[in-house]
Coordinates of C-alpha atoms in Angstrom, one line a residue:
Q1 CA 11.1 -26.6 92.2
V2 CA 8.3 -25.5 94.5
Q3 CA 8.0 -22.2 96.4
V4 CA 5.6 -21.0 99.0
V5 CA 5.2 -17.2 99.5
E6 CA 3.2 -15.4 102.2
S7 CA 1.8 -11.9 101.7
G8 CA -0.7 -9.5 103.2
G9 CA 0.9 -8.6 106.5
G10 CA 1.1 -5.1 107.8
L11 CA 0.2 -2.7 110.6
V12 CA -3.4 -2.7 111.8
Q13 CA -5.1 -1.2 114.8
P14 CA -6.8 -3.4 117.4
G15 CA -10.2 -4.6 116.2
G16 CA -9.1 -4.3 112.6
S17 CA -8.8 -7.0 109.9
L18 CA -6.1 -8.4 107.6
R19 CA -6.2 -11.1 104.9
L20 CA -3.0 -13.1 104.5
S21 CA -2.3 -15.1 101.3
C22 CA -0.1 -18.2 100.9
A23 CA 0.7 -18.8 97.3
A24 CA 2.5 -21.9 96.0
S25 CA 4.2 -22.1 92.7
G26 CA 6.3 -24.5 90.7
S27 CA 5.9 -28.1 89.6
I28 CA 2.8 -28.9 91.7
F29 CA 0.4 -31.8 91.2
S30 CA -1.7 -31.0 94.2
I31 CA -1.7 -29.2 97.5
N32 CA -2.8 -31.3 100.4
A33 CA -3.0 -29.9 104.0
V34 CA -2.0 -26.3 104.7
G35 CA -1.3 -24.7 108.0
W36 CA -0.8 -21.1 109.1
Y37 CA 1.7 -20.7 112.0
R38 CA 2.8 -17.6 113.9
Q39 CA 5.8 -16.8 116.0
A40 CA 6.0 -13.7 118.3
P41 CA 9.3 -12.5 119.7
G42 CA 10.6 -14.7 122.5
K43 CA 7.8 -17.2 121.9
E44 CA 7.5 -20.6 120.3
R45 CA 6.0 -21.0 116.8
E46 CA 2.4 -22.1 117.2
L47 CA -0.2 -23.5 114.8
V48 CA -3.0 -21.0 114.2
A49 CA -5.2 -22.6 111.6
H50 CA -5.2 -25.7 109.4
I51 CA -7.1 -26.9 106.4
T52 CA -7.1 -30.3 104.7
D53 CA -7.4 -31.0 101.0
G54 CA -11.1 -31.8 101.7
G55 CA -11.7 -28.5 103.3
T56 CA -11.8 -29.5 106.9
T57 CA -10.5 -26.7 109.1
N58 CA -9.2 -26.5 112.6
Y59 CA -8.2 -23.4 114.7
A60 CA -6.2 -22.6 117.8
D61 CA -8.4 -21.7 120.7
S62 CA -6.9 -18.2 120.8
V63 CA -8.2 -17.4 117.3
K64 CA -11.3 -19.5 117.0
G65 CA -14.3 -17.3 116.0
R66 CA -12.0 -14.5 114.7
F67 CA -9.8 -16.2 112.0
T68 CA -11.0 -18.1 108.9
I69 CA -8.8 -20.3 106.7
S70 CA -9.8 -21.0 103.2
R71 CA -8.3 -22.2 99.9
D72 CA -8.6 -21.5 96.2
N73 CA -7.2 -24.6 94.5
A74 CA -7.3 -23.0 91.0
K75 CA -4.9 -20.4 92.2
N76 CA -2.8 -22.7 94.4
T77 CA -3.5 -20.2 97.2
V78 CA -4.6 -20.5 100.8
Y79 CA -6.0 -17.5 102.7
L80 CA -6.2 -16.5 106.4
Q81 CA -8.8 -13.9 107.1
M82 CA -8.1 -12.3 110.4
N83 CA -10.8 -10.2 112.1
T84 CA -11.1 -8.5 115.4
L85 CA -7.3 -8.4 115.7
K86 CA -5.7 -8.1 119.1
P87 CA -2.2 -6.9 120.1
E88 CA -1.4 -10.5 121.1
D89 CA -1.9 -11.5 117.5
T90 CA 1.3 -9.6 116.6
A91 CA 3.7 -12.1 115.1
V92 CA 5.4 -13.3 112.0
Y93 CA 2.9 -15.5 110.2
Y94 CA 4.2 -18.5 108.3
C95 CA 2.5 -20.8 105.8
N96 CA 3.3 -24.5 105.7
A97 CA 1.9 -26.5 102.8
L98 CA 2.0 -30.3 102.2
I99 CA 2.5 -30.5 98.4
Q100 CA 2.7 -33.4 96.0
R101 CA 5.0 -32.5 93.2
R102 CA 4.4 -33.8 89.7
S103 CA 6.0 -37.2 89.1
F104 CA 6.5 -37.7 92.8
L105 CA 4.5 -40.2 94.9
A106 CA 5.2 -38.7 98.3
A107 CA 4.1 -35.2 99.4
M108 CA 6.5 -32.8 101.1
N109 CA 6.2 -29.9 103.5
Y110 CA 7.2 -26.5 102.3
W111 CA 7.6 -23.4 104.4
G112 CA 7.3 -19.8 103.4
K113 CA 9.6 -17.1 104.7
G114 CA 6.8 -15.4 106.7
T115 CA 4.9 -12.1 106.7
L116 CA 4.8 -9.7 109.6
V117 CA 1.5 -8.7 111.3
T118 CA 1.6 -5.9 113.8
V119 CA -1.4 -4.9 115.8
S120 CA -1.0 -1.6 117.6
S121 CA -2.1 -1.0 121.1

């Protein structure tokens, strides 16, 4: 069994910073690509940042230059450092991890339940 859990959300003022964590646990052989998504009320879920197993990163234009995605393979954890936060960043942030389980050839996508980020105005 594999689980993905997000943490680090909370209330922050505009211009502030938060660091989100995405921790995977269970029977894991390796974690491949990982993406951070967010969904605001009444809006579609959107990809915010993405990192491959090789460390290549990509960002949505709306967060480029402000957010940084990174990973700690020893801890099976991916982080999203969010700086210069804006009210429009308010959303539930979800982690999606492409994980190869032990004794399985194919990797599978696993979603966390989300963590709420609220940026006051």
